[in-house]
Short mmCIF file of C-alpha atoms in Angstrom, two decimals:
data_model
loop_
_atom_site.label_atom_id
_atom_site.label_comp_id
_atom_site.label_asym_id
_atom_site.label_seq_id
_atom_site.Cartn_x
_atom_site.Cartn_y
_atom_site.Cartn_z
CA MET A 1 25.31 15.12 -13.27
CA LEU A 2 25.34 16.35 -9.79
CA ASN A 3 27.13 14.27 -7.04
CA TYR A 4 24.57 13.72 -3.93
CA LYS A 5 26.90 11.53 -2.21
CA LYS A 6 28.44 13.63 -0.02
CA ARG A 7 25.72 13.95 2.82
CA ILE A 8 25.58 17.65 4.33
CA MET A 9 22.55 18.26 6.37
CA ALA A 10 21.83 21.85 5.83
CA VAL A 11 21.46 24.96 4.01
CA SER A 12 22.35 28.26 5.78
CA VAL A 13 19.26 30.03 6.41
CA ASP A 14 21.22 33.41 6.80
CA ARG A 15 22.92 32.87 3.52
CA VAL A 16 19.58 32.30 1.52
CA TYR A 17 18.03 35.42 3.34
CA GLN A 18 20.86 37.71 2.39
CA THR A 19 20.87 36.48 -1.19
CA VAL A 20 17.11 37.06 -1.27
CA LEU A 21 17.73 40.45 0.02
CA ALA A 22 20.63 41.26 -2.44
CA ILE A 23 18.61 40.26 -5.50
CA ALA A 24 15.52 42.07 -4.28
CA ASN A 25 17.56 45.33 -3.77
CA LYS A 26 19.26 45.09 -7.21
CA GLU A 27 16.37 44.86 -8.87
CA GLN A 28 15.04 47.70 -6.82
CA ARG A 29 11.97 45.78 -5.40
CA GLY A 30 11.80 46.62 -1.85
CA TYR A 31 12.63 45.07 1.69
CA ILE A 32 11.78 41.48 2.77
CA THR A 33 11.47 41.45 6.41
CA PRO A 34 12.59 38.56 8.40
CA GLN A 35 8.99 37.47 9.55
CA GLU A 36 8.22 37.59 5.75
CA PHE A 37 11.21 35.50 4.89
CA ASN A 38 10.54 33.08 7.48
CA LEU A 39 6.81 32.44 6.30
CA PHE A 40 7.99 32.13 2.59
CA ALA A 41 11.00 30.23 3.60
CA THR A 42 8.97 27.42 5.50
CA GLN A 43 6.32 27.34 2.61
CA VAL A 44 9.14 26.73 -0.10
CA GLN A 45 10.90 24.13 2.02
CA ASN A 46 7.81 22.31 2.14
CA GLU A 47 7.00 22.36 -1.50
CA ILE A 48 10.45 21.26 -2.45
CA PHE A 49 10.26 18.53 0.20
CA GLU A 50 6.89 17.31 -1.20
CA GLN A 51 7.98 17.56 -4.81
CA TYR A 52 10.39 14.79 -4.17
CA PHE A 53 7.77 12.22 -3.86
CA TYR A 54 5.95 13.32 -6.91
CA ASP A 55 9.22 13.15 -8.89
CA LEU A 56 10.09 9.88 -7.36
CA ASN A 57 6.49 8.33 -8.60
CA GLN A 58 7.05 9.51 -11.87
CA PHE A 59 10.82 8.35 -12.17
CA LEU A 60 9.27 4.63 -10.95
CA ARG A 61 6.59 5.13 -13.79
CA ALA A 62 8.93 5.94 -16.41
CA PRO A 63 8.76 4.08 -19.84
CA VAL A 64 11.17 0.98 -20.20
CA GLY A 65 13.26 2.87 -22.61
CA ASN A 66 14.07 5.87 -20.52
CA LYS A 67 14.99 3.59 -17.34
CA THR A 68 18.58 4.50 -17.57
CA ALA A 69 17.92 8.09 -17.14
CA SER A 70 15.31 7.79 -14.89
CA SER A 71 17.47 5.82 -12.90
CA ASP A 72 19.92 8.45 -12.34
CA LEU A 73 17.44 10.83 -11.57
CA ARG A 74 15.76 8.77 -9.10
CA ASP A 75 19.16 8.14 -7.12
CA ILE A 76 19.45 11.58 -6.93
CA VAL A 77 15.83 12.01 -5.52
CA GLU A 78 16.17 9.30 -3.11
CA GLU A 79 19.59 10.47 -1.62
CA LYS A 80 17.79 14.00 -1.07
CA ILE A 81 14.75 12.01 0.91
CA SER A 82 17.46 10.14 2.65
CA LEU A 83 18.36 13.15 4.78
CA PHE A 84 14.97 12.54 6.39
CA ARG A 85 14.87 8.81 7.20
CA VAL A 86 14.73 7.99 10.62
CA VAL A 87 15.50 4.33 11.17
CA ASN A 88 14.52 1.75 14.07
CA ALA A 89 13.13 4.49 16.42
CA ALA A 90 11.61 3.27 19.43
CA SER A 91 7.80 3.92 19.52
CA GLY A 92 4.75 3.42 21.59
CA VAL A 93 1.28 3.19 20.30
CA TYR A 94 1.51 7.01 19.28
CA LEU A 95 3.44 8.23 16.24
CA PRO A 96 5.76 11.08 16.15
CA ASP A 97 4.32 14.52 15.21
CA SER A 98 7.18 14.96 12.80
CA LEU A 99 6.19 11.74 10.82
CA TYR A 100 5.49 12.52 7.15
CA LYS A 101 5.80 8.89 5.88
CA LEU A 102 5.75 5.60 7.66
CA GLU A 103 7.79 3.20 6.39
CA ALA A 104 7.74 0.27 8.60
CA VAL A 105 6.65 -1.18 12.19
CA ARG A 106 8.38 -3.77 13.41
CA TYR A 107 7.30 -5.86 17.12
CA GLY A 108 9.77 -7.38 19.20
CA GLU A 109 8.34 -10.92 20.47
CA THR A 110 8.54 -11.24 24.05
CA ALA A 111 9.13 -15.40 24.05
CA THR A 112 11.65 -15.31 21.32
CA GLY A 113 13.12 -12.04 21.02
CA VAL A 114 12.61 -12.20 17.41
CA SER A 115 11.70 -8.61 15.50
CA ARG A 116 8.48 -9.00 13.36
CA THR A 117 7.65 -6.75 10.65
CA ALA A 118 4.08 -5.95 10.76
CA GLU A 119 1.72 -5.40 7.98
CA GLU A 120 -0.38 -2.33 7.41
CA VAL A 121 -3.92 -3.02 6.76
CA THR A 122 -7.36 -0.82 6.75
CA LYS A 123 -9.68 -0.67 9.45
CA LYS A 124 -12.09 -2.36 7.75
CA GLU A 125 -9.51 -5.28 6.78
CA TYR A 126 -8.42 -5.26 10.62
CA ASP A 127 -11.98 -5.79 11.74
CA THR A 128 -12.57 -8.54 9.24
CA TYR A 129 -9.69 -10.65 10.47
CA HIS A 130 -10.71 -10.03 13.95
CA SER A 131 -14.34 -11.27 13.41
CA SER A 132 -13.35 -14.88 13.61
CA THR A 133 -10.59 -16.80 15.86
CA LEU A 134 -9.48 -18.55 12.57
CA THR A 135 -8.32 -15.37 10.91
CA ARG A 136 -6.87 -13.45 13.65
CA PRO A 137 -3.16 -13.10 13.10
CA PRO A 138 -0.39 -15.12 15.16
CA VAL A 139 2.34 -13.51 16.97
CA ASN A 140 4.79 -14.33 14.23
CA ARG A 141 2.70 -12.38 11.79
CA PRO A 142 1.40 -9.07 13.45
CA MET A 143 -0.67 -6.52 11.52
CA PHE A 144 -1.72 -2.86 12.17
CA TYR A 145 -3.89 -0.04 11.23
CA ARG A 146 -3.61 3.78 11.77
CA ALA A 147 -6.25 6.12 12.94
CA ILE A 148 -6.34 9.66 14.74
CA SER A 149 -7.28 9.88 18.09
CA SER A 150 -7.50 12.94 20.45
CA GLN A 151 -4.08 12.53 21.49
CA GLY A 152 -2.75 12.21 17.97
CA SER A 153 -2.04 9.54 15.25
CA ARG A 154 -1.62 5.92 16.67
CA ILE A 155 -1.32 2.55 15.66
CA TYR A 156 -3.56 -0.40 16.68
CA ARG A 157 -1.60 -3.76 16.35
CA SER A 158 -2.96 -7.37 16.45
CA PRO A 159 -2.43 -9.33 18.17
CA GLU A 160 -2.33 -7.10 21.23
CA GLU A 161 -0.09 -9.54 23.23
CA GLY A 162 3.15 -11.25 23.07
CA TYR A 163 5.44 -8.21 22.38
CA ASN A 164 7.83 -6.08 24.41
CA SER A 165 8.98 -3.56 22.10
CA THR A 166 7.85 -1.36 18.98
CA HIS A 167 10.10 0.22 16.61
CA ILE A 168 9.49 2.19 13.27
CA ASP A 169 11.12 3.53 10.18
CA TYR A 170 9.77 6.76 8.67
CA ILE A 171 10.32 9.79 6.83
CA LYS A 172 10.26 12.74 9.04
CA LYS A 173 8.98 16.33 7.75
CA PRO A 174 11.48 18.95 7.64
CA SER A 175 11.53 21.22 10.41
CA SER A 176 10.69 25.18 9.75
CA PRO A 177 13.73 27.26 8.99
CA ASN A 178 13.93 30.37 11.22
CA TRP A 179 16.17 33.28 10.69
CA THR A 180 16.52 34.76 14.11
CA TYR A 181 17.57 38.23 14.81
CA LEU A 182 18.19 41.40 17.19
CA VAL A 183 16.96 44.67 16.44
CA VAL A 184 19.78 47.24 16.76
CA GLY A 185 19.31 50.69 15.75
CA GLY A 186 15.88 49.87 14.18
CA GLU A 187 17.47 47.39 11.75
CA ALA A 188 17.30 43.34 12.42
CA LEU A 189 20.74 42.06 12.64
CA TRP A 190 21.27 38.07 12.34
CA ASN A 191 21.49 36.40 15.52
CA PRO A 192 23.08 32.86 15.18
CA SER A 193 23.18 32.09 18.79
CA ALA A 194 19.74 32.39 19.28
CA PRO A 195 18.25 28.88 20.72
CA ASP A 196 15.40 29.06 17.98
CA MET A 197 17.64 29.55 15.14
CA ARG A 198 17.20 26.69 12.38
CA ASP A 199 18.82 26.42 8.86
CA PHE A 200 17.20 24.69 6.05
CA GLU A 201 17.37 20.64 6.16
CA LEU A 202 17.37 20.34 2.60
CA HIS A 203 20.41 19.19 0.41
CA PRO A 204 23.04 21.87 -0.22
CA SER A 205 22.14 21.34 -3.91
CA GLU A 206 18.84 23.15 -3.35
CA GLU A 207 19.93 26.32 -2.27
CA LYS A 208 19.67 28.11 -5.64
CA ASN A 209 15.99 26.55 -5.84
CA LEU A 210 14.93 28.00 -2.35
CA VAL A 211 16.32 31.59 -3.24
CA VAL A 212 14.38 31.65 -6.62
CA LYS A 213 11.17 30.16 -5.23
CA ILE A 214 11.48 32.42 -2.09
CA LEU A 215 11.91 35.55 -4.43
CA GLN A 216 8.77 34.40 -6.20
CA TYR A 217 6.58 34.30 -3.06
CA ALA A 218 8.02 37.96 -2.38
CA GLY A 219 7.04 39.08 -5.74
CA VAL A 220 3.50 37.99 -5.34
CA SER A 221 3.28 39.51 -1.58
CA MET A 222 4.59 42.78 -3.12
CA LYS A 223 2.62 42.65 -6.19
CA ASP A 224 5.51 43.11 -8.42
CA PRO A 225 5.24 40.71 -11.49
CA ASN A 226 8.64 41.92 -12.60
CA LEU A 227 10.13 40.30 -9.50
CA VAL A 228 8.01 37.11 -10.21
CA GLN A 229 9.19 36.92 -13.57
CA ALA A 230 12.86 37.49 -12.83
CA ALA A 231 12.89 34.75 -10.28
CA SER A 232 11.02 32.32 -12.68
CA GLY A 233 13.74 33.20 -15.20
CA LYS A 234 16.34 32.26 -12.93
CA GLU A 235 14.37 29.04 -11.82
CA GLY A 236 14.00 27.82 -15.54
CA ALA A 237 18.06 28.42 -15.87
CA TYR A 238 18.91 26.35 -12.71
CA LEU A 239 16.54 23.50 -13.91
CA GLN A 240 18.30 23.52 -17.41
CA GLN A 241 21.71 23.21 -15.33
CA GLU A 242 20.62 20.18 -13.36
CA LYS A 243 19.33 18.37 -16.58
CA SER A 244 22.74 18.97 -18.40
#
């Protein structure tokens, strides 16, 4: 089983691109431009990231007899997700654009300084509670609901008064990788000093997975079923290695 305790934040975007090019060239499948690579890279990173949450849900629903094996796999997935966890971030009523999953909202009471975790409710439940003074939440039991406004996603809390700070815990979306380059002699050359250069934000163990999935997209783009098949074969082999 792989050890995910060492938390390294990035996978080199250049190393992945060079590996993709080397395999495509070895298979004599043509050239993948930087623009194509960046497009495929963003799509693949997002797919892998979103798969974590599907896998985690499946592990949590595993039969009792499979709990030990599922627990090990769950720990691995949770470690990968933890790289994107933001804790106790100061917030206003508007949520950050990078938010993928909101985990907690806490309000600091003005009078006592105590931090209160708010309960998330639907808009309908919120309105029901506010329909009577008897059911409106007290300061020590705040609630909130989320809605989309013209300025973005925001939270509406109740009660509205009595707090002087808001902090949230959330899972952020991965930023899009970007292989930056300079054109020299008609060729694209790696430019790691560009301000918009960005590595993959996934766990280092995902490097092989990134390569094969990007190759699959490249094969589809080139209308080359052989490249898609070759990449799928590598993907199956890597999955077997992870399970062994």
